Coordinates of C-alpha atoms in Angstrom, one line a residue:
M1 CA 82.5 105.9 128.0
E2 CA 84.3 109.3 128.2
Q3 CA 86.3 109.0 125.1
Q4 CA 83.2 108.2 123.1
N5 CA 81.2 111.0 124.6
K6 CA 83.8 113.6 123.9
M7 CA 83.6 112.9 120.1
G8 CA 79.9 113.5 120.3
T9 CA 79.8 116.5 122.6
A10 CA 83.1 118.3 123.0
K11 CA 83.8 121.6 121.2
M12 CA 84.9 120.7 117.8
G13 CA 88.1 122.8 117.2
P14 CA 89.9 121.8 120.4
L15 CA 88.6 118.3 120.1
I16 CA 90.1 117.7 116.7
F17 CA 93.4 119.4 117.4
S18 CA 93.8 117.7 120.8
M19 CA 93.3 114.3 118.9
A20 CA 95.4 115.4 115.9
L21 CA 98.4 117.0 117.6
P22 CA 99.9 113.7 119.0
A23 CA 99.5 112.1 115.5
M24 CA 101.0 115.1 113.8
I25 CA 104.0 115.1 116.2
S26 CA 104.4 111.4 115.7
M27 CA 104.3 111.7 111.9
I28 CA 106.6 114.7 111.8
I29 CA 109.2 112.6 113.9
N30 CA 108.7 109.8 111.5
S31 CA 109.4 112.1 108.6
L32 CA 112.5 113.2 110.3
Y33 CA 113.8 109.7 110.6
N34 CA 113.0 108.9 107.0
I35 CA 114.9 112.0 106.0
V36 CA 117.8 111.3 108.4
D37 CA 117.9 107.8 107.0
S38 CA 118.3 109.0 103.5
I39 CA 120.9 111.6 104.5
F40 CA 123.1 108.9 106.0
V41 CA 122.6 106.6 103.1
A42 CA 123.5 109.5 100.7
K43 CA 126.7 110.1 102.6
Y44 CA 127.6 106.4 102.3
S45 CA 127.1 106.6 98.5
Q46 CA 124.9 108.0 95.8
D47 CA 124.4 104.5 94.4
A48 CA 123.0 103.5 97.8
L49 CA 120.6 106.5 97.7
A50 CA 119.4 105.4 94.3
A51 CA 118.8 102.0 95.6
V52 CA 116.7 103.3 98.4
S53 CA 114.7 105.3 95.8
L54 CA 114.1 102.2 93.7
V55 CA 112.8 100.2 96.7
Y56 CA 110.6 103.1 97.9
P57 CA 107.6 101.8 95.8
L58 CA 107.7 98.5 97.7
Q59 CA 107.8 100.3 101.1
M60 CA 104.9 102.4 100.0
L61 CA 103.0 99.1 99.2
V62 CA 103.7 98.1 102.8
V63 CA 102.2 101.4 104.0
A64 CA 99.3 101.0 101.5
I65 CA 98.3 97.6 103.0
G66 CA 99.0 98.6 106.6
V67 CA 97.3 102.0 106.5
G68 CA 94.5 101.0 104.1
T69 CA 93.4 98.1 106.3
G70 CA 94.0 100.3 109.4
V71 CA 91.8 103.0 108.1
G72 CA 89.0 100.4 107.4
V73 CA 89.3 99.2 110.9
N74 CA 89.5 102.6 112.4
S75 CA 86.4 103.8 110.5
L76 CA 84.4 100.6 111.4
I77 CA 85.2 100.9 115.1
A78 CA 84.3 104.5 115.2
R79 CA 81.0 104.0 113.5
R80 CA 80.1 101.0 115.6
L81 CA 80.9 103.0 118.8
G82 CA 78.7 105.9 117.5
E83 CA 76.0 103.3 117.0
K84 CA 76.5 101.9 120.5
R85 CA 77.4 98.4 119.1
Q86 CA 80.3 97.6 121.5
K87 CA 80.8 93.9 120.6
H88 CA 81.0 94.7 116.9
A89 CA 83.6 97.4 117.6
D90 CA 85.7 94.9 119.7
S91 CA 85.5 92.4 116.8
A92 CA 86.7 94.9 114.3
A93 CA 89.8 95.6 116.5
E94 CA 90.6 91.8 116.8
H95 CA 90.2 91.3 113.1
G96 CA 92.6 94.2 112.5
I97 CA 95.4 92.6 114.5
A98 CA 94.9 89.3 112.7
L99 CA 94.9 90.9 109.3
A100 CA 98.2 92.8 110.2
V101 CA 99.8 89.5 110.9
V102 CA 98.6 88.0 107.6
G103 CA 99.9 91.0 105.8
G104 CA 103.3 90.8 107.5
I105 CA 103.7 87.2 106.3
A106 CA 102.8 88.1 102.8
F107 CA 105.5 90.9 102.8
F108 CA 108.1 88.4 104.1
I109 CA 107.5 86.3 101.1
L110 CA 107.6 89.3 98.7
G111 CA 110.7 90.9 100.3
W112 CA 112.8 87.8 100.3
G113 CA 111.4 86.1 97.2
F114 CA 110.7 88.7 94.6
S115 CA 112.9 91.8 95.4
G116 CA 115.4 90.8 92.7
V117 CA 112.6 90.6 90.0
F118 CA 111.3 94.0 91.0
V119 CA 114.6 95.8 91.1
G120 CA 115.8 94.2 87.9
A121 CA 112.8 95.6 85.9
F122 CA 114.4 99.1 86.1
G123 CA 117.6 98.3 84.3
A124 CA 119.7 100.1 87.0
S125 CA 123.5 99.5 87.3
E126 CA 124.8 96.4 89.0
A127 CA 125.9 98.3 92.0
V128 CA 122.5 100.1 92.5
S129 CA 120.6 96.9 92.0
T130 CA 122.8 95.0 94.5
F131 CA 122.2 97.6 97.1
A132 CA 118.5 97.7 96.4
V133 CA 118.0 94.0 96.9
Q134 CA 120.0 94.1 100.2
Y135 CA 117.9 96.9 101.4
S136 CA 114.6 95.3 100.3
H137 CA 115.3 92.0 102.1
L138 CA 115.0 93.8 105.4
A139 CA 113.1 96.9 104.8
V140 CA 110.3 95.0 103.0
G141 CA 110.8 91.5 104.1
M142 CA 110.6 92.2 107.8
S143 CA 107.5 94.5 107.6
I144 CA 105.4 92.4 109.9
F145 CA 106.5 94.5 112.8
V146 CA 105.4 97.8 111.2
M147 CA 102.2 96.3 110.0
I148 CA 101.2 95.3 113.5
S149 CA 102.4 98.7 114.9
M150 CA 100.3 100.6 112.3
M151 CA 97.2 98.6 113.2
C152 CA 97.7 99.2 116.9
E153 CA 97.9 103.0 116.2
K154 CA 94.6 102.9 114.2
I155 CA 92.8 100.8 116.8
Q156 CA 93.7 103.2 119.6
Q157 CA 93.0 106.3 117.5
S158 CA 89.5 105.0 116.7
G159 CA 88.6 105.3 120.4
G160 CA 90.2 108.7 120.8
N161 CA 93.6 107.6 122.3
M162 CA 96.2 109.6 120.4
I163 CA 99.0 109.7 123.0
I164 CA 100.3 106.0 122.8
P165 CA 100.3 106.0 119.0
M166 CA 102.3 109.2 119.2
C167 CA 104.8 107.5 121.5
Q168 CA 105.0 104.5 119.1
G169 CA 106.2 106.8 116.4
L170 CA 108.6 108.6 118.7
T171 CA 110.2 105.4 120.0
G172 CA 110.7 103.9 116.6
A173 CA 112.1 107.1 115.2
I174 CA 114.5 107.9 118.0
I175 CA 115.9 104.3 118.0
N176 CA 116.2 104.5 114.2
I177 CA 118.0 107.8 114.2
I178 CA 120.5 106.7 116.9
L179 CA 121.3 103.4 115.2
D180 CA 121.5 104.7 111.6
P181 CA 125.0 106.2 111.6
L182 CA 126.3 103.5 114.0
M183 CA 125.1 100.5 111.8
I184 CA 125.7 102.1 108.4
F185 CA 129.3 103.3 109.0
G186 CA 130.4 100.8 111.8
I187 CA 130.8 103.1 114.8
G188 CA 131.4 101.7 118.3
P189 CA 130.6 98.0 118.7
F190 CA 128.8 97.8 115.4
P191 CA 130.4 96.5 112.1
E192 CA 130.1 98.5 109.0
M193 CA 126.8 97.3 107.4
G194 CA 126.2 100.0 104.8
I195 CA 122.7 99.9 103.3
R196 CA 121.9 96.8 105.3
G197 CA 122.6 98.7 108.5
A198 CA 120.1 101.4 107.4
A199 CA 117.4 98.9 106.8
L200 CA 118.2 97.0 110.1
A201 CA 118.1 100.2 112.1
T202 CA 114.6 100.8 110.7
V203 CA 113.4 97.3 111.5
I204 CA 114.7 97.5 115.1
G205 CA 112.9 100.8 115.6
Q206 CA 109.7 99.2 114.3
I207 CA 110.0 96.3 116.7
F208 CA 110.1 98.7 119.7
G209 CA 107.2 100.7 118.2
M210 CA 105.2 97.6 117.8
A211 CA 105.8 96.4 121.4
L212 CA 104.5 99.7 122.7
G213 CA 101.5 99.6 120.5
L214 CA 100.5 96.0 121.6
W215 CA 100.8 97.2 125.2
G216 CA 98.5 100.1 124.5
V217 CA 95.9 98.0 122.8
F218 CA 95.8 95.1 125.2
R219 CA 96.8 96.7 128.5
Q220 CA 96.2 100.4 128.5
Q221 CA 93.1 101.6 126.4
K222 CA 89.7 101.1 128.0
V223 CA 87.3 101.8 125.1
L224 CA 87.6 98.3 123.5
N225 CA 87.9 94.8 124.8
V226 CA 90.4 93.1 122.5
N227 CA 90.8 89.4 123.2
M228 CA 92.7 87.4 120.6
R229 CA 92.4 84.2 122.6
E230 CA 88.7 83.9 121.7
F231 CA 89.2 85.4 118.2
K232 CA 87.3 83.8 115.3
W233 CA 87.3 85.0 111.7
R234 CA 83.9 86.7 110.7
G235 CA 83.3 87.2 107.0
Q236 CA 80.9 90.1 107.5
T237 CA 83.4 92.0 109.7
I238 CA 86.2 91.5 107.1
K239 CA 83.7 92.7 104.4
D240 CA 82.8 95.8 106.5
I241 CA 86.6 96.6 107.1
Y242 CA 87.4 96.3 103.4
R243 CA 84.4 98.2 102.2
V244 CA 86.4 101.2 103.4
G245 CA 89.9 99.6 103.6
L246 CA 90.2 98.1 100.1
P247 CA 89.7 101.3 98.2
G248 CA 92.1 102.8 100.7
I249 CA 94.6 100.1 100.0
V250 CA 94.3 100.5 96.3
M251 CA 94.4 104.3 96.7
Q252 CA 97.7 104.0 98.6
S253 CA 99.0 101.3 96.2
V254 CA 98.6 103.5 93.2
V255 CA 101.2 105.9 94.8
S256 CA 103.5 102.9 94.7
V257 CA 102.6 102.2 91.1
M258 CA 103.0 105.9 90.2
T259 CA 106.4 106.1 92.0
A260 CA 107.6 102.9 90.1
G261 CA 106.3 104.4 86.9
M262 CA 108.0 107.8 87.4
N263 CA 111.2 106.0 88.3
G264 CA 111.0 104.2 85.0
I265 CA 110.4 107.5 83.1
L266 CA 113.2 109.4 84.9
I267 CA 115.9 106.8 84.8
A268 CA 115.9 107.3 81.0
F269 CA 117.2 110.8 81.7
S270 CA 119.6 110.1 84.5
Q271 CA 120.1 108.4 87.9
T272 CA 120.2 111.8 89.5
A273 CA 116.6 112.4 88.3
V274 CA 115.6 109.2 90.2
N275 CA 117.5 110.4 93.2
V276 CA 115.7 113.8 93.1
L277 CA 112.3 112.1 93.0
G278 CA 113.3 110.0 96.0
V279 CA 114.6 113.1 97.9
Y280 CA 111.4 114.9 97.0
F281 CA 109.3 112.1 98.6
K282 CA 111.4 112.3 101.7
L283 CA 111.2 116.1 102.0
Q284 CA 107.5 116.4 101.2
T285 CA 106.7 114.2 104.2
F286 CA 107.5 117.2 106.4
V287 CA 104.5 118.9 104.8
F288 CA 102.2 116.0 104.1
M289 CA 102.6 114.2 107.4
P290 CA 101.2 116.9 109.6
V291 CA 98.1 116.9 107.3
F292 CA 97.9 113.1 107.6
G293 CA 98.1 113.5 111.3
L294 CA 95.2 116.0 111.1
N295 CA 93.5 113.3 109.1
Q296 CA 94.0 110.7 111.8
G297 CA 92.6 113.0 114.4
A298 CA 89.6 114.0 112.4
L299 CA 88.7 110.5 111.0
P300 CA 87.3 109.0 114.3
V301 CA 85.5 112.3 115.0
M302 CA 83.8 112.3 111.6
G303 CA 83.1 108.6 111.8
Y304 CA 81.6 108.7 115.2
N305 CA 79.3 111.6 114.3
Y306 CA 78.3 110.0 111.0
G307 CA 77.3 106.9 112.9
A308 CA 75.4 109.1 115.4
H309 CA 73.6 110.8 112.5
N310 CA 74.9 114.3 113.6
R311 CA 75.4 116.3 110.3
K312 CA 76.3 119.5 112.1
R313 CA 79.3 118.1 113.9
L314 CA 80.3 115.9 110.9
M315 CA 80.5 118.9 108.6
G316 CA 82.0 121.1 111.3
A317 CA 84.8 118.7 111.6
Y318 CA 85.3 118.7 107.9
K319 CA 85.5 122.5 107.6
I320 CA 87.9 122.9 110.5
T321 CA 90.2 120.2 109.2
L322 CA 90.2 121.5 105.7
T323 CA 91.1 125.0 106.8
A324 CA 94.0 123.7 108.9
A325 CA 95.2 121.5 106.0
V326 CA 95.2 124.4 103.6
V327 CA 97.3 126.5 106.0
I328 CA 99.9 123.8 106.5
M329 CA 100.2 123.1 102.8
A330 CA 100.5 126.8 102.1
L331 CA 103.4 127.0 104.5
G332 CA 105.0 123.9 102.7
L333 CA 104.6 125.6 99.3
V334 CA 106.4 128.7 100.6
L335 CA 109.3 126.5 102.0
F336 CA 109.8 124.6 98.8
Q337 CA 109.8 127.8 96.7
L338 CA 112.3 129.7 98.9
L339 CA 114.7 126.9 100.1
P340 CA 115.0 124.2 97.4
E341 CA 118.7 124.3 97.1
Q342 CA 119.4 124.2 100.9
M343 CA 117.1 121.1 101.2
L344 CA 118.7 119.3 98.3
M345 CA 122.2 119.8 99.7
L346 CA 121.3 117.6 102.7
F347 CA 121.3 114.6 100.4
V348 CA 124.6 115.0 98.6
D349 CA 128.2 114.4 99.6
K350 CA 129.6 118.0 99.3
S351 CA 133.1 116.6 98.6
D352 CA 131.8 115.4 95.2
A353 CA 131.3 118.7 93.5
A354 CA 130.0 117.3 90.2
A355 CA 127.3 115.2 91.9
A356 CA 126.2 118.1 94.0
Q357 CA 126.0 120.4 91.0
E358 CA 124.0 117.9 89.1
M359 CA 121.6 117.4 92.0
I360 CA 121.0 121.2 92.2
E361 CA 120.5 121.6 88.5
V362 CA 117.9 118.8 88.3
G363 CA 116.4 119.2 91.8
V364 CA 115.7 122.9 92.2
P365 CA 113.2 123.1 89.3
A366 CA 111.7 119.9 90.4
L367 CA 110.9 121.0 93.9
K368 CA 109.7 124.3 92.8
T369 CA 107.3 122.8 90.2
I370 CA 106.0 119.9 92.1
S371 CA 105.2 122.0 95.2
L372 CA 102.7 123.9 93.1
S373 CA 100.4 121.0 93.7
F374 CA 100.3 121.3 97.5
L375 CA 97.2 123.5 97.9
G376 CA 95.1 121.2 95.8
A377 CA 96.4 118.2 97.6
A378 CA 95.0 119.6 101.0
F379 CA 91.5 119.5 99.5
G380 CA 92.0 116.0 98.2
I381 CA 93.3 114.6 101.5
I382 CA 90.6 116.0 103.6
N383 CA 87.9 115.0 101.2
S384 CA 89.3 111.4 101.3
T385 CA 89.0 111.6 105.1
L386 CA 85.3 112.5 104.9
F387 CA 84.7 109.7 102.4
Q388 CA 86.5 107.1 104.5
A389 CA 84.6 108.2 107.7
T390 CA 81.3 107.9 106.0
A391 CA 82.1 104.5 104.5
R392 CA 82.6 105.9 101.0
G393 CA 86.1 104.7 100.3
M394 CA 85.3 104.1 96.6
N395 CA 85.1 107.9 96.1
S396 CA 88.6 108.2 97.5
L397 CA 89.8 105.5 95.2
I398 CA 88.3 107.1 92.1
V399 CA 90.1 110.4 92.9
S400 CA 93.4 108.7 93.8
V401 CA 93.4 106.6 90.6
C402 CA 92.7 109.6 88.4
R403 CA 95.4 111.6 90.1
Q404 CA 98.1 109.0 90.4
L405 CA 97.6 106.9 87.3
V406 CA 95.2 108.2 84.7
V407 CA 96.6 111.7 84.6
I408 CA 100.1 111.9 86.1
L409 CA 102.0 109.1 84.4
P410 CA 100.7 109.8 80.8
A411 CA 101.4 113.5 81.4
A412 CA 104.9 112.9 82.7
W413 CA 105.7 110.6 79.7
I414 CA 104.3 113.1 77.1
L415 CA 105.9 116.1 78.7
G416 CA 109.3 114.3 79.0
Q417 CA 109.2 113.2 75.4
Q418 CA 108.2 116.6 74.0
F419 CA 109.9 119.1 76.3
G420 CA 112.6 117.3 78.3
L421 CA 113.2 116.5 82.0
N422 CA 112.1 119.8 83.6
A423 CA 108.7 119.5 81.9
V424 CA 108.1 116.1 83.6
W425 CA 107.6 117.8 87.0
Y426 CA 104.6 119.7 85.7
S427 CA 102.6 116.4 85.7
F428 CA 102.2 116.7 89.4
P429 CA 100.3 120.0 89.5
I430 CA 98.4 119.0 86.3
A431 CA 97.2 115.8 88.1
E432 CA 96.2 117.7 91.2
I433 CA 94.1 120.2 89.3
A434 CA 92.2 117.3 87.7
A435 CA 91.8 115.6 91.0
F436 CA 90.5 118.7 92.6
F437 CA 87.5 119.0 90.2
I438 CA 86.7 115.3 90.4
S439 CA 86.8 115.3 94.2
Y440 CA 84.6 118.4 94.4
I441 CA 82.0 116.8 92.2
L442 CA 82.0 113.6 94.2
L443 CA 81.7 115.5 97.5
W444 CA 78.8 117.6 96.2
R445 CA 77.0 114.5 95.0
E446 CA 77.4 112.8 98.5
Y447 CA 76.3 115.9 100.4
R448 CA 73.3 116.5 98.2
T449 CA 72.0 112.9 98.3
E450 CA 72.6 112.0 101.9
L451 CA 74.9 114.0 104.2
R452 CA 72.7 117.0 104.4
F453 CA 69.8 114.8 105.6
L454 CA 71.7 113.2 108.6
G455 CA 70.4 115.8 111.0
I456 CA 66.8 115.3 109.9
E457 CA 67.1 111.6 110.4
R458 CA 68.5 112.0 113.8
E459 CA 65.6 114.3 114.8
A460 CA 63.1 111.8 113.4
K461 CA 64.5 109.0 115.5
A462 CA 64.5 111.1 118.7

């Protein structure tokens, strides 16, 4: 199979970037529509923007379950292909689709049944809480479409197909961007739906992305034979998926917990502080998403060569990916240091001078301080890619929990209590420094105990 062979034989640099570029483009476009979504919501009202920020942890939980399970499936497929175990790779893909459906049903129950309880825990104003529940019903409750779409992306990427996943992201993003202003403000044939319109536009875009993804998995790709008609649950396959996927899910979920915790800390200072954190998470996707796209291109390459016991190509992929990630994050750091005010002004109604001034006063120090963590984050993300590709998802979990819970939330609370709001933002670089050292120790341990011997094992088997 050509796509399998290229991961084991093609020149490493061009291979990774040819696979990563479509994912990077897709994720940048997705970043754009997330930002555009928030810009239109902010123009509708600052209460609506605060509501979207409060619901963001639940949306991150959707991503955590979808991406975490997808990474487990991706890693398992890539390793089984590298081991020449075709039927097991096919079974992993089938289980991935089934698990995405189960996850979507769970979020339907969460979004429609428990959004009010979640939003009410923050003590926000009645207007913000009402907006947040309305947004969550659709944006979280109808997540089955994006769950299936994300899984289709991971299945195709595991076999080296990065073009259709890119088109999935582009399709969803373009439809969302077009529908956003029409459905929020009631332009043309659409009634004014406000924050519900923003959520519905997102869901419609996700439906089209899912349809394209299903076509890619079942009709277009040739690496895997995915046949759901004969699907049967297999406990060992689920175990193999979540051996990597469960730490990934928890790792992503702690971002949701961290965001909710930070919102709880910040709302004690002001609603604007919560808005600033929400805006930061939207803006930083422009920097982080290209790196995550690089991650998606490198993961199947690393997983394949780990399965094939080819240490040279595995570590070569790691070094190339890390270098590229550092360059991207360095550019992001420069952008956040030089243009924080211009980026923040996208998310305010300029006719409201007081709100604009408060956003600048709170947001500029926040963006400049948080962005100091970018370079360390590059190392952490690519290390997690290597851990996931080699079925060591627990290492990624350890690093993520230390970064997002053990360090950042206590640091944010202590700094806020002792030194005020501007000090809270320093918890991000502090947490990244701690995570850097932990990640380095875990990587050195894995390399010393196993990874450096992969080439020797391969030669012995030859």
